[in-house]
Coordinates of C-alpha atoms in Angstrom, one line a residue:
Chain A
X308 CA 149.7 69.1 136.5
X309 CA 147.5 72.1 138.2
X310 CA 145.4 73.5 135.0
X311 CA 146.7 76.1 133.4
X312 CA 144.7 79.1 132.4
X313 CA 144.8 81.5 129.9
X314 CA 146.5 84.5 129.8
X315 CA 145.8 86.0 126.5
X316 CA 144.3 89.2 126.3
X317 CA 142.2 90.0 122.9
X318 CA 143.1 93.6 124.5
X319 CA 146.2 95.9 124.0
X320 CA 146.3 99.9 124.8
X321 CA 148.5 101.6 122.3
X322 CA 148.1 105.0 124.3
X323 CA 147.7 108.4 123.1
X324 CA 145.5 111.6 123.9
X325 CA 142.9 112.9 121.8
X326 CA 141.2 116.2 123.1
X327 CA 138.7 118.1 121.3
X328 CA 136.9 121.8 122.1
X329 CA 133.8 123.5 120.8
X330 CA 133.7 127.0 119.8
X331 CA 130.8 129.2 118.9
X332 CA 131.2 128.8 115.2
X333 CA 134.2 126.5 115.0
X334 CA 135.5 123.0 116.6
X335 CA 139.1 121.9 117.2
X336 CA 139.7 117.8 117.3
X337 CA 143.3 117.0 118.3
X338 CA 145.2 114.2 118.6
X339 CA 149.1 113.0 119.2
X340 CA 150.5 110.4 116.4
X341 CA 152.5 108.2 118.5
X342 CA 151.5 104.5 119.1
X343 CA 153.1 102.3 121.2
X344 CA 152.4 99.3 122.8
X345 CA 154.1 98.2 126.5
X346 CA 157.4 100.6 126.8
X347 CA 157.8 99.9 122.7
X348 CA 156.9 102.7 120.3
X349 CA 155.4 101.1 117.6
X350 CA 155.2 104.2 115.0
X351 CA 155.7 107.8 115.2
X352 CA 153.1 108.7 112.7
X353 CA 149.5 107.0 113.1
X354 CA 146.4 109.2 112.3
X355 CA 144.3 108.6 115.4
X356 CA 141.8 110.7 113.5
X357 CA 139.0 110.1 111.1
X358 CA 136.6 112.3 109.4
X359 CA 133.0 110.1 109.2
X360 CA 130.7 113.1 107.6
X361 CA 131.3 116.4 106.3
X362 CA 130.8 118.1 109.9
X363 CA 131.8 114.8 111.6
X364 CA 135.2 114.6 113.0
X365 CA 136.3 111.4 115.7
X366 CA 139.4 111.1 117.5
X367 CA 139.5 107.8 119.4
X368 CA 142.5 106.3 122.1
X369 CA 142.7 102.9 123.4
X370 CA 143.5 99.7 121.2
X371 CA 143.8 101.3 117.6
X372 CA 142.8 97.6 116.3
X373 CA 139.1 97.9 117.9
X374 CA 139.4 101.4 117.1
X375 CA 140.1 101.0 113.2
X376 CA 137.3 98.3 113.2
X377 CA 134.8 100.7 114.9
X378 CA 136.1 103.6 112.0
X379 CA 135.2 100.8 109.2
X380 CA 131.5 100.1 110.9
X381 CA 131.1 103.5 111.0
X382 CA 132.0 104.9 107.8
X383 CA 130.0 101.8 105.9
X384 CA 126.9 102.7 108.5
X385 CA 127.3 106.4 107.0
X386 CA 127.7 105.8 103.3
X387 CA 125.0 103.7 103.4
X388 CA 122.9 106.6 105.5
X389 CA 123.7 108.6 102.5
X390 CA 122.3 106.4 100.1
X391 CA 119.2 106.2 102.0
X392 CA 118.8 109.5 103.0
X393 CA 120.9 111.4 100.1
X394 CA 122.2 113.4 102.9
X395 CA 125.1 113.9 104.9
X396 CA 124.3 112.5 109.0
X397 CA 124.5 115.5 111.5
X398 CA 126.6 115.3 114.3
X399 CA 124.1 114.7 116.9
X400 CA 123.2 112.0 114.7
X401 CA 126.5 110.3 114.4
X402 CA 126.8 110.5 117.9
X403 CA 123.8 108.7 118.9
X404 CA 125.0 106.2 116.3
X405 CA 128.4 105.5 117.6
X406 CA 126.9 105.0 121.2
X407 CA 124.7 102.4 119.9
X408 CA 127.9 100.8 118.2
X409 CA 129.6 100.8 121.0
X410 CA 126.9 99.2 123.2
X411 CA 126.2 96.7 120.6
X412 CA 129.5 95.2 121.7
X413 CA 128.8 95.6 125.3
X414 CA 130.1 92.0 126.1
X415 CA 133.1 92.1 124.4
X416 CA 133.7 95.9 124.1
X417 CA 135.5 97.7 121.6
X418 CA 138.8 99.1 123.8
X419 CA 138.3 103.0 122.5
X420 CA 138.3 105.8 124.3
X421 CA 136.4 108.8 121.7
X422 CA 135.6 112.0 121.3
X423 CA 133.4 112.9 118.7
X424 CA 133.6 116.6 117.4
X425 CA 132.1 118.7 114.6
X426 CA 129.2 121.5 114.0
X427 CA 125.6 120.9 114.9
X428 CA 122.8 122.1 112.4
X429 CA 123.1 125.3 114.0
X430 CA 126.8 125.9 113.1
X431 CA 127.7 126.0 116.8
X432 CA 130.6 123.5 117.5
X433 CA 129.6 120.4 119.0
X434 CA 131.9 118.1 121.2
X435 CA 130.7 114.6 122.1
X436 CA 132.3 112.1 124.9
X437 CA 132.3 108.9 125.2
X438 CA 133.1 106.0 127.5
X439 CA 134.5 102.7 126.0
X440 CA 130.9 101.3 126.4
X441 CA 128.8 103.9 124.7
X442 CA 127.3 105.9 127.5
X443 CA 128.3 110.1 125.7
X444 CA 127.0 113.5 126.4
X445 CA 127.4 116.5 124.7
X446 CA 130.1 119.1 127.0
X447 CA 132.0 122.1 125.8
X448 CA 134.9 120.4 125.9
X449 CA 136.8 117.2 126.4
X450 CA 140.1 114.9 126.6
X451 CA 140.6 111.1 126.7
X452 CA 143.1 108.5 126.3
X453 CA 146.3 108.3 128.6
X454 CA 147.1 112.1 129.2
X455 CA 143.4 112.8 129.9
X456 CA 143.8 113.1 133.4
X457 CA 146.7 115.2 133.0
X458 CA 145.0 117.6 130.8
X459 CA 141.0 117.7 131.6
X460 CA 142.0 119.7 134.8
X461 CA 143.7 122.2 133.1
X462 CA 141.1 122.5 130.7
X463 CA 138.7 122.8 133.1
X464 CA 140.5 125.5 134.7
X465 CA 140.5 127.5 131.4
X466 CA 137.6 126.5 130.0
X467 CA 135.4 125.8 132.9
X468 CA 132.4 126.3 131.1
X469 CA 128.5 126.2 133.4
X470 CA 127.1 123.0 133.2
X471 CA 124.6 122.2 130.5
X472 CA 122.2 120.9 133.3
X473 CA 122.2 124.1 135.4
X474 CA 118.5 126.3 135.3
X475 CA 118.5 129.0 133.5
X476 CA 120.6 127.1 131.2
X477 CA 123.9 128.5 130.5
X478 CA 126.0 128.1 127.0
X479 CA 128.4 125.4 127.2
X480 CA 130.7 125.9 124.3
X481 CA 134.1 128.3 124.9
X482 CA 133.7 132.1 124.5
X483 CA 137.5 131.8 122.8
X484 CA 138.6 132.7 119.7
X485 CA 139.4 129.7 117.0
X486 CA 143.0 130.9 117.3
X487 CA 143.4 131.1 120.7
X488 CA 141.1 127.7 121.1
X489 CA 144.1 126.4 118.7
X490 CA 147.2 127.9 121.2
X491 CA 145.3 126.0 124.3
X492 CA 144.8 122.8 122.1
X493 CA 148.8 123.0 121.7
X494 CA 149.5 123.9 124.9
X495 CA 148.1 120.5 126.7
X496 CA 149.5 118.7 124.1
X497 CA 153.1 120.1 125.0
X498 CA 152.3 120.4 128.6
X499 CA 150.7 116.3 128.2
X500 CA 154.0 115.0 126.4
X501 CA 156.5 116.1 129.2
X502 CA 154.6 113.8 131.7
X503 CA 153.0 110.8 129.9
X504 CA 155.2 107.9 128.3
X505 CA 152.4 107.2 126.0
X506 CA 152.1 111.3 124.4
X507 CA 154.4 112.9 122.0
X508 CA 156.1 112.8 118.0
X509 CA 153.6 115.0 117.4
X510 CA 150.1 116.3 117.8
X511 CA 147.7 116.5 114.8
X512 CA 144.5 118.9 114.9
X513 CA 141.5 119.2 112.7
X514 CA 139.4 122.8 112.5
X515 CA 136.3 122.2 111.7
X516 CA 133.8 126.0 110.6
X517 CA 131.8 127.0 108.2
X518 CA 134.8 127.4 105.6
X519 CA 135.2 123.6 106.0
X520 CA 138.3 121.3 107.5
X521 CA 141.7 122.2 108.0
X522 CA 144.8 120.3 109.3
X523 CA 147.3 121.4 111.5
X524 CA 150.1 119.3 112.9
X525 CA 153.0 119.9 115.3
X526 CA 155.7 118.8 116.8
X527 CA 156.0 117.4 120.1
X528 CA 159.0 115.8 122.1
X529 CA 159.7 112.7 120.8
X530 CA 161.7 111.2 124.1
Chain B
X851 CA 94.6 75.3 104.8
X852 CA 98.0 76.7 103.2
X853 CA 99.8 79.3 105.2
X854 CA 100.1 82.6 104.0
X855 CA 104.1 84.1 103.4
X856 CA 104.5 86.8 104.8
X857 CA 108.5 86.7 104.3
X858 CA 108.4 88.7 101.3
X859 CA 107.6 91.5 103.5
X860 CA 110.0 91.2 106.0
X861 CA 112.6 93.8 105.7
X862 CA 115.7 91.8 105.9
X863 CA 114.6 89.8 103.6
X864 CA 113.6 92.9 100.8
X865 CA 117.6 94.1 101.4
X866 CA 119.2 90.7 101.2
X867 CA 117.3 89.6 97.7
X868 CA 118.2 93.0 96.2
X869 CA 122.1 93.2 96.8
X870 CA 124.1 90.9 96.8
X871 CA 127.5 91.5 98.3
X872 CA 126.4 93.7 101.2
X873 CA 127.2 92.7 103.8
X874 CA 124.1 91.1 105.9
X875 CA 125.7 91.9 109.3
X876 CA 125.7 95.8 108.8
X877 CA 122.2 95.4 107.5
X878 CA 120.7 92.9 109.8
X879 CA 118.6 93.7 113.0
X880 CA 121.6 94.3 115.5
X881 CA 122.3 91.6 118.0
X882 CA 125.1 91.3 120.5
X883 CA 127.8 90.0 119.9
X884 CA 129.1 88.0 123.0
X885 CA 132.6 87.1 123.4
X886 CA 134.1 82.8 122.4
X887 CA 135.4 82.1 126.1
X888 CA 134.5 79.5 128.4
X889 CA 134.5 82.1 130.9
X890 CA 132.0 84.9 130.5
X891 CA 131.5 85.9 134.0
X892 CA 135.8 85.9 134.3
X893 CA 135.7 87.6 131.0
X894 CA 133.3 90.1 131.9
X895 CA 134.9 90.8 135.0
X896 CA 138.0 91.9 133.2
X897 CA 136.2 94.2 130.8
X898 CA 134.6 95.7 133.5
X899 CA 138.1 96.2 135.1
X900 CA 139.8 97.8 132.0
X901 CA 137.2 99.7 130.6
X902 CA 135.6 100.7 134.2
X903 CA 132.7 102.0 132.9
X904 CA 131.0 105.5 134.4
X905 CA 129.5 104.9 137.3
X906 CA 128.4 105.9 140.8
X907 CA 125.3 108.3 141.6
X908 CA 122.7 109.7 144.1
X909 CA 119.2 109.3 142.8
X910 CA 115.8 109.9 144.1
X911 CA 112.2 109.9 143.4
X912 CA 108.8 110.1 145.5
X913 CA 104.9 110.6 144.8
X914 CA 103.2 113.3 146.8
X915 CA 99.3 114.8 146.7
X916 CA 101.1 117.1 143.7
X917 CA 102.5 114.3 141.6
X918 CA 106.2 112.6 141.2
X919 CA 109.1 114.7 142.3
X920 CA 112.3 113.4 140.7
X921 CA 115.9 114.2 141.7
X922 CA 119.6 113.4 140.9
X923 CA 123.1 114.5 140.8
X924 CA 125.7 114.4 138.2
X925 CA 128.9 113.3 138.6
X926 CA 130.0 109.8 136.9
X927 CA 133.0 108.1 138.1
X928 CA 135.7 106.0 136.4
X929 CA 137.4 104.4 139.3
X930 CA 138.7 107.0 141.4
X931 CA 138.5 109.3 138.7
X932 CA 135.5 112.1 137.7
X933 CA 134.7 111.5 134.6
X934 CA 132.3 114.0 134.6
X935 CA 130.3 116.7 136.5
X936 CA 127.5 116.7 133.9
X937 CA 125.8 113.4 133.2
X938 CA 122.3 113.8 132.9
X939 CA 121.2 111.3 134.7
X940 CA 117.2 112.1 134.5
X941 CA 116.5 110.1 131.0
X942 CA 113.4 111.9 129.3
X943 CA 111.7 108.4 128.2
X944 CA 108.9 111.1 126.9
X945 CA 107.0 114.2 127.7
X946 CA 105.4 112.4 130.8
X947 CA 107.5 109.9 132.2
X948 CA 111.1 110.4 133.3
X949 CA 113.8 106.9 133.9
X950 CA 116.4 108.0 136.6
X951 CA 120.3 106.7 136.0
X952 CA 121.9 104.5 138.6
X953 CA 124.8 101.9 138.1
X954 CA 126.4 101.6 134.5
X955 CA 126.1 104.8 132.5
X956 CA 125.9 103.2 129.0
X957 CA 123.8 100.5 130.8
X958 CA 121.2 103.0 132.3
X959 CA 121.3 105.6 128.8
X960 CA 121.0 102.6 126.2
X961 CA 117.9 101.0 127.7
X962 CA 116.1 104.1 128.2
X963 CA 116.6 105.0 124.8
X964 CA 115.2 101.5 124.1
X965 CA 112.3 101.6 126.2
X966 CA 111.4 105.3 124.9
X967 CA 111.3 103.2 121.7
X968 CA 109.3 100.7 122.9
X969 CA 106.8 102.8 124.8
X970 CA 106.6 104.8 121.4
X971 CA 105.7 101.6 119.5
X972 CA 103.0 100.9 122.3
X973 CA 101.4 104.2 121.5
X974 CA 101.4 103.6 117.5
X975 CA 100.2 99.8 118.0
X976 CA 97.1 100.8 120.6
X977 CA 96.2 104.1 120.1
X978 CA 97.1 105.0 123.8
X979 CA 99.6 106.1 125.7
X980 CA 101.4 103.2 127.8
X981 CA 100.9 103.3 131.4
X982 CA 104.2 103.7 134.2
X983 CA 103.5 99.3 135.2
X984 CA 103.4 98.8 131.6
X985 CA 106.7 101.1 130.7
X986 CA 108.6 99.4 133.7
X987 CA 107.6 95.9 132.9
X988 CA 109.0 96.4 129.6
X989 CA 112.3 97.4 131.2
X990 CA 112.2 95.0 133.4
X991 CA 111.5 91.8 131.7
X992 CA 114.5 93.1 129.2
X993 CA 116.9 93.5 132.3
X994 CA 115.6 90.0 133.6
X995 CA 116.6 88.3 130.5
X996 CA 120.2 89.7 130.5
X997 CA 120.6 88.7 134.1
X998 CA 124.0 87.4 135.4
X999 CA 125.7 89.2 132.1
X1000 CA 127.0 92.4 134.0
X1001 CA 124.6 94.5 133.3
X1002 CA 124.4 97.4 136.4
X1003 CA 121.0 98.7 136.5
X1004 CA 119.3 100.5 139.4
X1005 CA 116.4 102.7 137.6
X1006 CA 113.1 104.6 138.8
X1007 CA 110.1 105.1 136.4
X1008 CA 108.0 107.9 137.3
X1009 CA 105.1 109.1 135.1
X1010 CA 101.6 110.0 135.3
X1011 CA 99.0 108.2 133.8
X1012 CA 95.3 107.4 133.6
X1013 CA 95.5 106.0 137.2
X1014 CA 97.7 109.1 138.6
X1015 CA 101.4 109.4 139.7
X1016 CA 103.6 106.3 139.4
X1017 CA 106.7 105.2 140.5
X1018 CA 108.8 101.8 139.8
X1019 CA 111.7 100.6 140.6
X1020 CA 113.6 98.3 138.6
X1021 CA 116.9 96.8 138.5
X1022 CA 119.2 94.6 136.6
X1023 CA 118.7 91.6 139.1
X1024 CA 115.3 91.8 137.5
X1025 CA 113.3 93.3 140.3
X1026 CA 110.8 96.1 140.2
X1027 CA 109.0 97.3 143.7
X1028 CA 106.2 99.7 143.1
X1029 CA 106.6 102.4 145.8
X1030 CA 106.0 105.7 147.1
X1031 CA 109.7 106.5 147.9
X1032 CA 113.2 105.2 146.8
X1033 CA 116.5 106.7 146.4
X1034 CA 119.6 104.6 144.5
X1035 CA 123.0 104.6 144.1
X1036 CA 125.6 105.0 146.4
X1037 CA 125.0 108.1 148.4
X1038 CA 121.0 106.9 148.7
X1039 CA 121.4 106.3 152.7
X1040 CA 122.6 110.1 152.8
X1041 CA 119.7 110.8 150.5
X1042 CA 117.2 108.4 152.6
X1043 CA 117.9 110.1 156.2
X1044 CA 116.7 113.6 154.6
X1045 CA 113.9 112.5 152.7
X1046 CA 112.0 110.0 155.0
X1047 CA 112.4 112.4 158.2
X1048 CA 110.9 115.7 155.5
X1049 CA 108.3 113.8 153.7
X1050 CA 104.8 114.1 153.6
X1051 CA 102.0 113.2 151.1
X1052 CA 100.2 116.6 151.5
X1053 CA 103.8 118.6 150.4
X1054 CA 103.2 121.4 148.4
X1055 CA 105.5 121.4 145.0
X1056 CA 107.7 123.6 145.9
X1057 CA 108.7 122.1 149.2
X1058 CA 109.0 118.9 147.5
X1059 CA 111.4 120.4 145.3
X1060 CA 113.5 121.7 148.1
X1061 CA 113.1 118.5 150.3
X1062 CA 114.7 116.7 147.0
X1063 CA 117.1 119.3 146.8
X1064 CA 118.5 119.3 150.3
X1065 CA 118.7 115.0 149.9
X1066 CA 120.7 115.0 147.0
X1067 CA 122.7 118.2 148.1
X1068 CA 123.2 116.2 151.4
X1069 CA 124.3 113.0 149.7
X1070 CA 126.7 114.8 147.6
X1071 CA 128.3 116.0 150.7
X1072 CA 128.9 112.8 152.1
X1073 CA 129.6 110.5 148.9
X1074 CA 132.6 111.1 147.2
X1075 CA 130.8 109.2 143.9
X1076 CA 128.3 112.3 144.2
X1077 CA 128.3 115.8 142.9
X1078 CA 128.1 118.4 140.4
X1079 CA 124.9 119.5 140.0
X1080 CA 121.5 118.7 141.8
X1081 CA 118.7 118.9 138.9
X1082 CA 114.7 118.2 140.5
X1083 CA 111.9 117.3 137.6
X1084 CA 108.5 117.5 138.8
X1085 CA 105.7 114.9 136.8
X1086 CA 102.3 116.4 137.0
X1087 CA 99.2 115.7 135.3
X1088 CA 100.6 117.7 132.4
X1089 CA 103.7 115.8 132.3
X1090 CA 107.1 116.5 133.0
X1091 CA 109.1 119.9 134.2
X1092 CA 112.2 120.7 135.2
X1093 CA 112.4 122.5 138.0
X1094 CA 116.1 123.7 138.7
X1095 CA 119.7 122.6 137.9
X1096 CA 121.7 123.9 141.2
X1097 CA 125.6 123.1 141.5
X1098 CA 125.8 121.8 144.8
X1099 CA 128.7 123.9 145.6
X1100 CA 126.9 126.9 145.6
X1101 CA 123.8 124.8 147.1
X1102 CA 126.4 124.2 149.9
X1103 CA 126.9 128.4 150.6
X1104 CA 123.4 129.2 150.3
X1105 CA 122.4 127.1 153.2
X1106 CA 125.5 127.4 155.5
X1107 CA 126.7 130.5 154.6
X1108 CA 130.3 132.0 155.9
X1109 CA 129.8 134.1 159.1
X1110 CA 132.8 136.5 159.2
X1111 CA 134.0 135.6 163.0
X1112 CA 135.4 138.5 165.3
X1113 CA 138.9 136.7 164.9
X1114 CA 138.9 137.7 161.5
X1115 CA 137.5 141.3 162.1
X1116 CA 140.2 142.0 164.6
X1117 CA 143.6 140.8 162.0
X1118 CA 141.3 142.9 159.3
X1119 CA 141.8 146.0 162.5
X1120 CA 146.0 145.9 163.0
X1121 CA 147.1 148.6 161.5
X1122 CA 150.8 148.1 160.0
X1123 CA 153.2 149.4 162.5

């Protein structure tokens, strides 16, 4: 009998699209709630979104298993930050600590596709991107999960914002309006669900400013 | 003669006796965590093949009478896919020696960050600053010890120290060349033709900078893993400075510019009948 090898994966993809966008004073992190897993849909209503700090928000595509374990090490990591520090992390901070989680598991990496997004001690909005192995930068914008390709283009196009490694340097966060920031977010969404299996039920988007966190959600096709 | 214990001061230890019911693993010194299969190397393969990691690059560095000049693009690739136009891919280690990304983007950013760490330590433990063999023996033996795991590491150290400019290179195979001139990733023979038939030790800094410019600009037109936007450090006695950030789009116009041809003038002439 020829040996048989095995062919289970530790690894699923539940899809899903999670953008986010920095403002001058504001950031907007968005996410779709469906989750599905091969041509199933599993739920129309998951939360792909987590807040980890007060100006903290990530939204994370991929295998929401890996993705809810990397939310628990995260939010433990924080609280106890907070009891050594008796302060809330920064957002710069919480992103340098998520890339080290992720590269901790660089063997056997945690299948999540984030974006990190909040407001940097400045009050400027902040947007952090990240591969599934931890490598991030800080951009204006950014999507991920499976309608990313479909909607990083037309943000760029929009958006387009100079790079932050052009001399003189040049602002990288969007010149819009929180509003109109809000209308775009919705926009790809929409524009995402009518071409991706994996994107729709509806999208749900966090506004981070100085008044705090508020929720948004809408509907999307559910087909 | 009885030993002396120490493990009272060990920091692990302090946390552990205090609370019980934490949980050691969040508070221990990390470690990785490698996956229970009896294939790694099959295993790793199909990591690497679902979560394709950002990759791809042009990279370059080189020691002239003036110092190190540094250069790189920015574009990191997932697949076939930009991922981005904006990686930095020149790692300030610290204010006088500069890492340069090639291979895996987490790869190259994580140890960086951990050998601006160590060098750090170095400089607390001895009083002095540590020297460009020293930094990139650090990286290296770290690389060497992960060999065969997957790692993808191609990296240049340049700095100045007491003995003048350096420049290493070291890779995740474990090797480090000292050198004069290298160029990595995969648009470095692009980057190779301009810079070995433009260099020469006695360079002034600026035409350094614009010999570095036109090699990246040049691989960038020739790799498709290339682009965005050519940034050129110069290491000097002082330490680091960044020179420019060009996008190598508009890089590509200010060299060749657009000649209007007479063709065009004459359609611009017709008048509409």
């Amino acid at each position: 009998m020829p040996k048989q090898q095995a062919n289970w994966s530790p690894y699923d993809n539940n899809g899903g699209t999670c953008v986010a966008i920095a403002g001058a004073d504001y950031c907007v992190i968005a996410a779709d709630t469906r989750m599905s897993t091969g041509y199933s849909i599993l739920t129309r209503d998951y939360s792909k979104i987590i807040q980890l700090a007060d100006k903290s928000v990530m939204a994370s595509s991929g295998f929401q298993a890996d993705v809810r374990a990397l939310q628990k090490v995260l939010a433990a990591r924080h609280l106890i930050y907070q009891h050594q520090h008796n302060k809330q992390m920064s957002c710069p901070a919480m992103a340098q600590l998520l890339s080290n989680t992720l590269y901790f598991k660089r063997f056997f990496p945690y299948y999540a596709f984030n974006v990190l997004g909040g407001l940097d001690s400045e009050g400027k909005g902040c947007v952090f991107t990240y591969d599934a192995v931890g490598s991030y930068e800080r951009v204006g914008y950014s999507a991920q999960g499976s309608g990313a390709t479909l909607i990083t283009p037309f943000l760029d196009n929009q958006l387009k914002s100079p790079s932050p490694l052009l001399l003189p340097a040049k602002d990288a966060v969007t010149p819009l309006s929180e509003i109109e920031a809000i209308d775009l977010v919705k926009t790809c969404f929409a524009s995402a669900t009518e071409r991706d299996i994996y994107t729709g039920d509806k999208v749900e988007m966090l506004v981070l400013n100085a008044n705090g966190i508020r929720r948004e959600v809408m509907e999307l096709r559910k087909d | 003669m009885m030993k002396i214990d120490f493990s009272g001061l060990d920091p692990s230890m302090l946390v552990k006796g205090n609370a019980e019911g934490l949980d050691d693993e969040i508070l221990a010194a990390p470690s990785f965590k490698l996956p229970v299969t009896v294939d790694f190397d099959g295993f790793q393969k199909a990591a690497v093949q679902m979560v394709k990691p950002a990759k791809g690059t042009t990279t370059l560095a080189f020691i002239f009478k003036d110092g190190v000049m540094v250069a790189a693009d920015s574009r990191a690739s997932m697949g076939g896919y930009i991922s981005s136009q904006s990686v930095k891919k020149i790692i300030e280690i610290n204010p006088y020696m500069l890492g340069t990304m090639a291979g895996g983007a987490a790869d190259c950013q994580f140890w960086h960050r951990n050998l601006g760490i160590k060098c750090r330590l170095h400089e607390l433990a001895n009083k002095r600053r540590i020297s460009v063999a020293g930094a990139s023996k650090l990286l290296a033996n770290i690389l060497y010890s992960y060999r065969g795991m997957g790692l993808s590491v191609g990296t240049m150290i340049a700095g100045w120290d007491e003995k003048g400019p350096g420049l290493y290179y070291v890779d995740s195979e474990g090797g480090r060349l000292k050198g004069t001139r290298f160029s990595v990733g995969s648009g470095s023979p692009y980057a190779y033709g301009v810079l070995d038939s433009g260099y020469r030790f006695d360079l002034s800094v600026e035409e350094a900078a614009e010999l570095a410019r036109r090699a990246i600009y040049h691989a960038t037109f020739r790799d498709g893993a290339s682009g965005g936007v050519a940034s050129v450090y110069h290491v000097g006695p002082s330490g680091w400075k960044k020179l420019s950030g060009d996008d190598v789009g508009e890089l590509h116009y200010s060299y060749y510019p657009v000649e209007p041809t007479t063709v065009e003038q004459e359609m611009a002439d017709v008048p509409i009948a």
